[in-house]
Short mmCIF file of C-alpha atoms in Angstrom, two decimals:
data_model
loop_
_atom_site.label_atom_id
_atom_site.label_comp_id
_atom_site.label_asym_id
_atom_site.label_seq_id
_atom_site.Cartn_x
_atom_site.Cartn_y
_atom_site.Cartn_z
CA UNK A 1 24.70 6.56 -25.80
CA UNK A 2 22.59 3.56 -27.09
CA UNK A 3 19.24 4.32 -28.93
CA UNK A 4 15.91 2.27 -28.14
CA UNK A 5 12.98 2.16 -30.21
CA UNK A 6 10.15 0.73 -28.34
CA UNK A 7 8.16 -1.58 -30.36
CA UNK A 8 4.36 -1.27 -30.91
CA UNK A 9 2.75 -4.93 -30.09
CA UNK A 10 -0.61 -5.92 -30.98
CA UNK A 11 -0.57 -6.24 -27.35
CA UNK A 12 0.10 -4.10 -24.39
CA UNK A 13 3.49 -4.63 -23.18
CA UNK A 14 4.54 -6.78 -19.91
CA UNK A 15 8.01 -6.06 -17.72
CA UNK A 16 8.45 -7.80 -14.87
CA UNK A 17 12.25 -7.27 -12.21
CA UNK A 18 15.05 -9.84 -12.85
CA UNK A 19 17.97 -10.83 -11.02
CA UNK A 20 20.07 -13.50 -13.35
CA UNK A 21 20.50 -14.55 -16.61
CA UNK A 22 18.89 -17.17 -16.41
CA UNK A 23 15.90 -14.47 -15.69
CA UNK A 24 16.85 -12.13 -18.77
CA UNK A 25 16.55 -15.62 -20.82
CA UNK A 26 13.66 -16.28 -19.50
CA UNK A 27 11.92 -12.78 -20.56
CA UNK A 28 13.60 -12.84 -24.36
CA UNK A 29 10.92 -15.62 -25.01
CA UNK A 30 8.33 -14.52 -23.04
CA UNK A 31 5.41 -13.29 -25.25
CA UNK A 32 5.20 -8.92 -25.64
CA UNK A 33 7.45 -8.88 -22.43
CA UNK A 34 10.37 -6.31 -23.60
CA UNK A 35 11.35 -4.35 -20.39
CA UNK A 36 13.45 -5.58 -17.62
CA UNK A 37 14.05 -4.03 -14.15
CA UNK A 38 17.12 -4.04 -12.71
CA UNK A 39 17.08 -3.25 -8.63
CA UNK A 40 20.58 -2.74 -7.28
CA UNK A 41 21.29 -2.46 -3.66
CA UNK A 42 22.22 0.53 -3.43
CA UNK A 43 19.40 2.43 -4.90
CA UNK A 44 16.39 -0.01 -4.94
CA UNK A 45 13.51 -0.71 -1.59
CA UNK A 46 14.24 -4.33 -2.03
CA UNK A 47 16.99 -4.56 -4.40
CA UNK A 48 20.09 -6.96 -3.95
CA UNK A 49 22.20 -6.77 -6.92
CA UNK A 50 25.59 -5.02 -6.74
CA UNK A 51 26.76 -2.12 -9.07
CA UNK A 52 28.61 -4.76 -11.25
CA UNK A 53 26.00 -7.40 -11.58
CA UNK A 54 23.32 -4.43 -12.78
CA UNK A 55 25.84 -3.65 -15.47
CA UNK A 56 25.96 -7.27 -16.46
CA UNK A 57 22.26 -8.12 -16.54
CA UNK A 58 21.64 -5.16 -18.77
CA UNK A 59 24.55 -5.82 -21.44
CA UNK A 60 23.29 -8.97 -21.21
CA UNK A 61 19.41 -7.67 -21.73
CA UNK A 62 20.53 -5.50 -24.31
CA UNK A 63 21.97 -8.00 -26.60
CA UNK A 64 18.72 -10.39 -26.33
CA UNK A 65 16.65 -7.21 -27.25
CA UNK A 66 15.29 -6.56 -24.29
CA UNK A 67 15.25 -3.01 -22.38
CA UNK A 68 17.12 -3.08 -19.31
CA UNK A 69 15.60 -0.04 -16.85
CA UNK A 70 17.61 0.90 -14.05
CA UNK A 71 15.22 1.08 -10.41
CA UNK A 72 15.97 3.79 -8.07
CA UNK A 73 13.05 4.25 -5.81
CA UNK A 74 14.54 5.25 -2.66
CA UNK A 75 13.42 8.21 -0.73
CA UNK A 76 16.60 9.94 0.46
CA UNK A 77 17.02 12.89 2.99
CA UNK A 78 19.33 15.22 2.04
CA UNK A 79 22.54 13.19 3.35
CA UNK A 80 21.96 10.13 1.84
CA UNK A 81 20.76 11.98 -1.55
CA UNK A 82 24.47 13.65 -2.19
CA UNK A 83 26.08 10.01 -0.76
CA UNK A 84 24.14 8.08 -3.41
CA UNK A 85 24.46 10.83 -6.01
CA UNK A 86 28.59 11.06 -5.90
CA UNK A 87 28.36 7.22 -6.05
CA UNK A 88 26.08 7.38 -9.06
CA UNK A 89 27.80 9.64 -11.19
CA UNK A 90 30.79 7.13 -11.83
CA UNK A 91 27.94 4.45 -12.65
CA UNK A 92 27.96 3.89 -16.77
CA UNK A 93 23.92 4.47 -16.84
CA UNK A 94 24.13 4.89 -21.04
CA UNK A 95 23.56 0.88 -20.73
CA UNK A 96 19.96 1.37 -19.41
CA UNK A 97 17.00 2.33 -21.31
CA UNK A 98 15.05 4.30 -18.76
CA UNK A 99 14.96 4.99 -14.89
CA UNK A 100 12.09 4.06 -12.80
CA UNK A 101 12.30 6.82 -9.41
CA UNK A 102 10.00 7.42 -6.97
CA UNK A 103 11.62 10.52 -5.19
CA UNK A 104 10.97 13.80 -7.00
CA UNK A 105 14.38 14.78 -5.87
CA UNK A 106 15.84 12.15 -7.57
CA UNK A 107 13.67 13.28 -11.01
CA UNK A 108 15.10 16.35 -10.76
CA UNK A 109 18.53 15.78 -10.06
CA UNK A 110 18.43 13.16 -13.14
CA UNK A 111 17.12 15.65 -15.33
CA UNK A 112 19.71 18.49 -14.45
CA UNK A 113 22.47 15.69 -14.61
CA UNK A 114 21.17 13.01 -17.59
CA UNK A 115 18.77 14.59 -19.06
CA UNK A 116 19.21 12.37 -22.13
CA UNK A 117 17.96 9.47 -19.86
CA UNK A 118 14.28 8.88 -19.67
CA UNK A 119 12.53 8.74 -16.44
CA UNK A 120 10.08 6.41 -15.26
CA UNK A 121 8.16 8.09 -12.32
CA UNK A 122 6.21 6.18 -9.74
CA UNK A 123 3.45 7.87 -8.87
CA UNK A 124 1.95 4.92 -6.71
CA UNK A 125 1.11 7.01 -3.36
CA UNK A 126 -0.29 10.15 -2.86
CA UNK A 127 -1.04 11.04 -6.89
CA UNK A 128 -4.48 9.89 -7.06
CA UNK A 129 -5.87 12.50 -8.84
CA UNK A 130 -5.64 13.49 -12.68
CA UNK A 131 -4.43 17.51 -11.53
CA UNK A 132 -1.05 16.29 -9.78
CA UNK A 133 -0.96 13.59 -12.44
CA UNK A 134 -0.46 16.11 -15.36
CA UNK A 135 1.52 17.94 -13.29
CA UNK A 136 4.10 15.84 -13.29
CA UNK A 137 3.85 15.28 -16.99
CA UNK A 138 4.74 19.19 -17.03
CA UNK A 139 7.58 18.99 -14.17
CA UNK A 140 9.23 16.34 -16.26
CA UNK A 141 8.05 17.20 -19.88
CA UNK A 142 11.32 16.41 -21.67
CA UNK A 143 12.38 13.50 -19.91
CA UNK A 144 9.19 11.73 -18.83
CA UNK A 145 8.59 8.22 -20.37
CA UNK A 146 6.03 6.36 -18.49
CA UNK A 147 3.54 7.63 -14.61
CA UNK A 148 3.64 3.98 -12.66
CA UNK A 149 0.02 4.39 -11.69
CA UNK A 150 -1.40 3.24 -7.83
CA UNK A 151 -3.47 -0.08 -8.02
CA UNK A 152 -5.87 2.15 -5.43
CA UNK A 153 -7.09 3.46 -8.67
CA UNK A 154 -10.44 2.00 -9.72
CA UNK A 155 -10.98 0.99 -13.10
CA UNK A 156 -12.66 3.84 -14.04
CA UNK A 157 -10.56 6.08 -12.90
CA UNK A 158 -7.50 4.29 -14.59
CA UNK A 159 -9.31 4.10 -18.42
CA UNK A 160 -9.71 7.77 -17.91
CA UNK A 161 -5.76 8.69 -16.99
CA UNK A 162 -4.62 6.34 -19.91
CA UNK A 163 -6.85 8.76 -22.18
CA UNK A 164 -6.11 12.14 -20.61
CA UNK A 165 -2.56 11.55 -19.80
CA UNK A 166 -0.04 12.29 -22.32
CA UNK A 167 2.46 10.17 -21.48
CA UNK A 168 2.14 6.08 -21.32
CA UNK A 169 1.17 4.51 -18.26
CA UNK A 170 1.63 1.34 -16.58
CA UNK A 171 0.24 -0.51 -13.85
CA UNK A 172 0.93 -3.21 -11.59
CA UNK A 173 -1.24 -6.89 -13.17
CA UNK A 174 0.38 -9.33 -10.81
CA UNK A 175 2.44 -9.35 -7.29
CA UNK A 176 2.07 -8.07 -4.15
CA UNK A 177 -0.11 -5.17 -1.80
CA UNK A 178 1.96 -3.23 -0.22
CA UNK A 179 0.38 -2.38 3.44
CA UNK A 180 2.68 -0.83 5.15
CA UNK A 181 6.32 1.00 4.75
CA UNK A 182 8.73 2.19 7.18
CA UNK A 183 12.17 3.07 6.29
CA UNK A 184 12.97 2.15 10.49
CA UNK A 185 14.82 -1.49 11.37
CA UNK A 186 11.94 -3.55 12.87
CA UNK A 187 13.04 -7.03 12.34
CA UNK A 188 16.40 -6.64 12.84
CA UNK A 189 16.72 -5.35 16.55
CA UNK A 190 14.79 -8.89 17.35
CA UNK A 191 17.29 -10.84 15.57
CA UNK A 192 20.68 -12.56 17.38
CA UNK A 193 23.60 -11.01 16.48
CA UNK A 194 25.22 -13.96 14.79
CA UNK A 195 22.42 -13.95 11.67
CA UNK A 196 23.73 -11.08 10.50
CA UNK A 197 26.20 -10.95 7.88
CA UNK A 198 28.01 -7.74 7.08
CA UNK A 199 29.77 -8.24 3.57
CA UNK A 200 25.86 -8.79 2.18
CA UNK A 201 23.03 -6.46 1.48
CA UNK A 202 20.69 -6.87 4.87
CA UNK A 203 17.77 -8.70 3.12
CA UNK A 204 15.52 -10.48 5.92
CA UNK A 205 12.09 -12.38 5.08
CA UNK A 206 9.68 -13.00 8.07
CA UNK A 207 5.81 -12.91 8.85
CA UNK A 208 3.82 -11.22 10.92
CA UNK A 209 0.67 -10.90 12.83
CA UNK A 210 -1.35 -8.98 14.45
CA UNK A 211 -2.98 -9.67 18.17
CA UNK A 212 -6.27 -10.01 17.16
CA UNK A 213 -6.09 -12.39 14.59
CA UNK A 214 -2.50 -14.22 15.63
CA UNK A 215 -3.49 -16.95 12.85
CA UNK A 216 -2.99 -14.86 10.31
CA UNK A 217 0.72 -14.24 8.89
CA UNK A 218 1.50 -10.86 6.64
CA UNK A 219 5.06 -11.17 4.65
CA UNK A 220 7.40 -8.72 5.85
CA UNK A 221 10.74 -7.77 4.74
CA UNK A 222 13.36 -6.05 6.05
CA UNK A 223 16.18 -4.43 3.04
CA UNK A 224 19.10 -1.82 4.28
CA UNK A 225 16.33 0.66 2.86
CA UNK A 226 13.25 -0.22 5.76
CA UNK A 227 10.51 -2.47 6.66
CA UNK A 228 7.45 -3.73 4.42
CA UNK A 229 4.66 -5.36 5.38
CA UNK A 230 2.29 -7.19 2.61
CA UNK A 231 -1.28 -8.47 2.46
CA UNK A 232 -0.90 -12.34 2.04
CA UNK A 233 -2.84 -12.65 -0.68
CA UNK A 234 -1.78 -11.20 -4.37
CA UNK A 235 -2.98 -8.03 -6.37
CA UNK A 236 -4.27 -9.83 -9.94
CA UNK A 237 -6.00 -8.16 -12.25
CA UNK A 238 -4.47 -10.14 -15.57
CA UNK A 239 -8.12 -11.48 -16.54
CA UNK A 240 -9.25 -7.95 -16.63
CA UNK A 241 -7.16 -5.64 -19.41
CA UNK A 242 -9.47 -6.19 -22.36
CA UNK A 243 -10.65 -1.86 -21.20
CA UNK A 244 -7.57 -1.05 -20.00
CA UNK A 245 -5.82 -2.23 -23.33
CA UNK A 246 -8.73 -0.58 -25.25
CA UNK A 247 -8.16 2.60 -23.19
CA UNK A 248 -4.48 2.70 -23.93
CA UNK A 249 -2.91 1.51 -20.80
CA UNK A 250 1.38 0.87 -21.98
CA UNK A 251 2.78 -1.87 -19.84
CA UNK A 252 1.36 -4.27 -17.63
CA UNK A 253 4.16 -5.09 -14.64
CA UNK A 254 4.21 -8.71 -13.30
CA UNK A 255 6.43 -8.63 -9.89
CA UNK A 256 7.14 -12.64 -8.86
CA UNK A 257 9.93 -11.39 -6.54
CA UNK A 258 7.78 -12.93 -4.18
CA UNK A 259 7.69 -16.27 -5.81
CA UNK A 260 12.02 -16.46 -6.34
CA UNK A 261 13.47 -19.53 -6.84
CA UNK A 262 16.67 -20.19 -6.20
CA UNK A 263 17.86 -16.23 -6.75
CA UNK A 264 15.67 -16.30 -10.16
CA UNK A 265 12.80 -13.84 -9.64
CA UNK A 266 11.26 -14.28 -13.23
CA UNK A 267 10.35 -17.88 -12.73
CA UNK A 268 8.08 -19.46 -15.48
CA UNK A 269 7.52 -15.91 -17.02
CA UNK A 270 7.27 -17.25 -20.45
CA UNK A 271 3.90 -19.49 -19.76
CA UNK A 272 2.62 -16.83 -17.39
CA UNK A 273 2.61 -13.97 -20.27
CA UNK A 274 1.82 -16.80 -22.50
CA UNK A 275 -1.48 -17.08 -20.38
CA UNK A 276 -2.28 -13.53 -20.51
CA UNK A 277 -2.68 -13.88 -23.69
CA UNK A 278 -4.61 -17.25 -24.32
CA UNK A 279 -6.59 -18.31 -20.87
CA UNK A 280 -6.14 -15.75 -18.04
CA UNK A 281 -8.68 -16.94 -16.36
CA UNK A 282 -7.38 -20.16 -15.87
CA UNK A 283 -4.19 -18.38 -15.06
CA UNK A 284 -6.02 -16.69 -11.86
CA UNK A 285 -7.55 -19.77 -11.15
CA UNK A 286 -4.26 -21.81 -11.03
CA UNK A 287 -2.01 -19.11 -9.21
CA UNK A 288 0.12 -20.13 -6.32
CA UNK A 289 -1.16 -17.63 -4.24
CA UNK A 290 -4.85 -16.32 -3.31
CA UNK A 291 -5.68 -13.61 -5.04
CA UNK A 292 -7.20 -10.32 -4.93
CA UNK A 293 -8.29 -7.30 -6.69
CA UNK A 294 -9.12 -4.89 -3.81
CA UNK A 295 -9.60 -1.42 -5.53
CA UNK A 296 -9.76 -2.56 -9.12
CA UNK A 297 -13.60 -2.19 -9.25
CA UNK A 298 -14.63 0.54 -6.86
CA UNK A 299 -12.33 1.97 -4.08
CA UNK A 300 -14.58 0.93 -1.03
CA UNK A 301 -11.86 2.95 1.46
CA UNK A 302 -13.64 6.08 2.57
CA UNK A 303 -17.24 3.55 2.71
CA UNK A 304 -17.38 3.73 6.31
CA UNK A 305 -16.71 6.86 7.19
CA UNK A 306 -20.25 7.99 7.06
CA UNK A 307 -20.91 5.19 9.30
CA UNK A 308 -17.74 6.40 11.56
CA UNK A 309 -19.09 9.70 11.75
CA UNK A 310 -21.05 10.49 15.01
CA UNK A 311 -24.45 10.43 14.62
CA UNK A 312 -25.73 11.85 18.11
CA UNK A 313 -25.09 15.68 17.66
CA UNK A 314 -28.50 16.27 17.17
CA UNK A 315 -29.61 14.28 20.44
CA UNK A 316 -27.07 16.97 22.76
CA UNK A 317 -29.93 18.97 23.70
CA UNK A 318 -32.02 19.07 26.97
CA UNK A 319 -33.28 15.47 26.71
CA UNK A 320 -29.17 14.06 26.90
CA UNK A 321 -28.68 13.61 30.57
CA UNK A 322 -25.88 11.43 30.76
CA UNK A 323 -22.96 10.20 28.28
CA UNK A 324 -20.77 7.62 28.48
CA UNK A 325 -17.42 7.82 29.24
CA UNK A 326 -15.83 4.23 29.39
CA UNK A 327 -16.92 0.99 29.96
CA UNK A 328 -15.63 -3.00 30.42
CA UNK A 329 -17.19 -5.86 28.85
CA UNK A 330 -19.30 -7.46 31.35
CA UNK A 331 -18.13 -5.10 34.88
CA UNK A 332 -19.31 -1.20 34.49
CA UNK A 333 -20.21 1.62 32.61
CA UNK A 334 -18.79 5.20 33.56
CA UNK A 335 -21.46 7.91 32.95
CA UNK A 336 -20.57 11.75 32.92
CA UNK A 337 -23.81 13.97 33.46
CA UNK A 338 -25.03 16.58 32.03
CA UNK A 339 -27.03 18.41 33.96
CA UNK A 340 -29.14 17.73 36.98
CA UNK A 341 -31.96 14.85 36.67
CA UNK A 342 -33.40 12.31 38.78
CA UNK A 343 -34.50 8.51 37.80
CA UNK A 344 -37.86 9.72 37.46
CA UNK A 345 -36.89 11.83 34.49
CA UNK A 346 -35.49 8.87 32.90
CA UNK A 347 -39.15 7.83 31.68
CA UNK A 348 -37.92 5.51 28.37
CA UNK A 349 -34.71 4.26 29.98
CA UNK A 350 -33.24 4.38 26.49
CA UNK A 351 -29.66 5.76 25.16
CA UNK A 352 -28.06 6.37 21.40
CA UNK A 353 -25.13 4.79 19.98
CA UNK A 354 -22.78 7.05 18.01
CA UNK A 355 -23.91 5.42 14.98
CA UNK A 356 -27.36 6.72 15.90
CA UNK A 357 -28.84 3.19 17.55
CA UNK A 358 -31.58 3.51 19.99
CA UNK A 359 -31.03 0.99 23.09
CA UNK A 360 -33.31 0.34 25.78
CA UNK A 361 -31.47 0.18 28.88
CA UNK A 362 -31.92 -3.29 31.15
CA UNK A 363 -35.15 -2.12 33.69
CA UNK A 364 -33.09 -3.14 36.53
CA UNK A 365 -30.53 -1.01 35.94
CA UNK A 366 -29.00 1.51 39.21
CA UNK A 367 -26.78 4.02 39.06
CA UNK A 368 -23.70 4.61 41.79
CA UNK A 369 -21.46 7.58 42.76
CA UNK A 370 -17.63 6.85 42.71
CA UNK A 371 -18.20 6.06 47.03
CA UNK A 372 -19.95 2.98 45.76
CA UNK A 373 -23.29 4.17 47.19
CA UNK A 374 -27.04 3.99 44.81
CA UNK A 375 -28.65 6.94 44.49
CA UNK A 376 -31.30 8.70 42.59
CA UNK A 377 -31.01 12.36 42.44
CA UNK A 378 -28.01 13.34 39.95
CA UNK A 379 -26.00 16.35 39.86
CA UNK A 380 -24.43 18.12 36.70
CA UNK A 381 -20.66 17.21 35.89
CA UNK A 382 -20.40 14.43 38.19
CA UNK A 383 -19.35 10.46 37.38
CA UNK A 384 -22.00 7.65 37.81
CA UNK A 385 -21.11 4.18 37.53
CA UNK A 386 -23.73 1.05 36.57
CA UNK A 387 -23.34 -2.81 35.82
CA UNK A 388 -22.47 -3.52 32.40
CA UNK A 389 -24.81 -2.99 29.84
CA UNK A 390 -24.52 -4.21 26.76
CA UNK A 391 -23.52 -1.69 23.34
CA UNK A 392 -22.62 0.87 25.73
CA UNK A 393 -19.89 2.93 24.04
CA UNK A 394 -17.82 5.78 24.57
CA UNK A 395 -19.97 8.83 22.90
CA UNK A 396 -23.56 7.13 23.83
CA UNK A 397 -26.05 9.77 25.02
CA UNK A 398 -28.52 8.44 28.14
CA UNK A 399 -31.49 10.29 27.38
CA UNK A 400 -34.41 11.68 29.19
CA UNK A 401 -38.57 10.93 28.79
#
């Protein structure tokens, strides 16, 4: 069993995922980078290295001083946990420093199995608050070496964790958003047969959009693990770590799997960390990519929801004659009454939006049964129909005078 001593830079520390030698050299003269990540096919979302190459790049890490941790962030049902952990077992996992897992089964199982092994835990989704955070710390107590903390984690938030938490953290500086994950095929179904090559870990690279906005293209990937979809601009936050250094925060991670050249994923890591250090804003300013910081400052996700929430409840009373059922821009409204009224009652001609708007409705506006026909005196629980009128929503209220 090798023995690592992590250093104790001036700095906080930088790791970033590497896939050749050329990669490991690379990082053995980047400035306070001294942690590699090794993704193998097998047990990585988007690795591509096979079980022999991962036991080359970290010899090879090892003897440039570097720490070679193994990634195995999988989720596994039960099936695919024994598979992978029969195959594992005959895997020589005394070359790696640490290993980074994201399944709790997989934590567990380690620390039964290798419990001299360290664990790096990614705690990315779902472990937003400090409670579950410590509780983890207390799961894994012995074994526990670093929380990978979610970038949905305002500032804040983060300089607080790094103080309370007991282990070190680390958190993702440059690379990028994650939107959406599915472990389903949903690029490969739409691809001919003869693209497909079965001696070679399934490792497709495509864009997407969506309908409304077709000019617009996300990065998606397809591994034998599932799909990913990413925002198409980057998560950067490398011009900000003077309070998260000050707080304590471990290890910055710079992903540029994105940006591989030529199978190297660690591409002109020794300027980039080099940057950090002297200019990083001119490092932001000069990136290949746009970037972004979306929940660094505040995270704006719940904003709207008072604004989603309906704000008509306190109109359902005996001035709501009518509400709106469904509409099409520029054809009809469908109303649904409420109780009986007559156009006379209708006095201010007005409705409310769900978000609590007041609308006047258009003065020459006439209501029709579902036979087509105008009329004037309404019945409760029956369907009305008018022209188009603009705003009208599903939810609006049509109230009386």
């Amino acid at each position: 069993m090798c023995s690592f001593v992590a250093s104790s830079p001036e700095y906080m520390q930088f790791n970033t995922f590497v896939s050749s030698i050329a990669d490991i050299d690379r990082c053995a003269n980047a400035a306070n980078l001294y942690e590699v990540l090794l993704e193998p096919a097998l047990l990585a979302r988007q690795g591509k290295l096979s079980e022999q190459r991962v036991h080359e790049l970290a010899t090879a890490a090892l003897q440039r001083g570097l720490r070679p941790v193994l990634v195995w962030d999988i989720l596994m049902p039960e099936r695919v946990m024994k598979s992978v952990c029969d195959r594992i077992q005959n895997w020589d996992l005394t070359r790696f420093a640490a290993i980074r897992v994201c399944d709790p089964g997989v934590a567990y199982w380690l620390l039964i199995h290798f419990p001299e092994i360290p664990l790096q835990l990614i705690v990315e989704t779902g472990n937003h608050n400090l409670e579950s955070l410590l509780g983890w710390c207390e799961i894994f107590s012995g074994n526990l070496e670093r929380l990978v903390l979610s970038i949905e984690l305002p500032e804040e938030k983060l300089i607080e964790y790094c103080q309370a938490l007991p282990v070190a953290c680390e958190l993702l500086g440059v690379g990028q958003i994650l939107l959406f994950y599915s472990p389903r095929s949903l690029l490969a179904e739409h691809l001919a047969e003869e693209n497909f090559n079965p001696d070679s870990p399934l490792y497709l690279e495509a864009t997407a959009a969506f309908a409304d906005n077709p000019n617009r293209h996300f990065p998606t990937l397809e591994t034998g693990h599932g799909t990913f979809m990413f925002l198409d601009k980057d998560q950067f936050i490398l011009d900000k770590l003077d309070a998260l250094q000050a707080a304590g925060l471990h290890t910055v991670r710079l992903d540029l799997r994105h940006l591989e050249q030529e199978g190297d994923v660690a591409v002109d890591i020794e300027r980039i960390c080099s940057k950090i250090l002297s200019d990083p804003a001119s490092l932001r300013v000069n990136w290949s990519r746009e970037t972004r910081a979306p929940f660094f400052k505040a995270n704006r996700t719940t904003a709207l929801f008072p604004r989603m929430k309906s704000k008509v409840t306190d109109y359902r009373n005996d001035a709501c004659l009518a509400e709106v059922l469904a509409g099409e821009g520029g054809k009809y409204v469908v109303f649904y009454t409420r109780r009986p009224f007559e156009v006379s009652q209708m006095k201010s001609k007005s409705m409310i939006m769900p978000t609590g708007e007041e609308i006047k409705l258009p003065q020459e506006v006439t209501f029709r049964n579902l036979n087509g026909e105008q009329i004037d005196t309404f019945e409760s629980e029956q369907i009305l129909v008018t022209d188009w009128i603009k705003k009208a929503v599903p939810g609006s209220l049509l109230l009386g005078g």
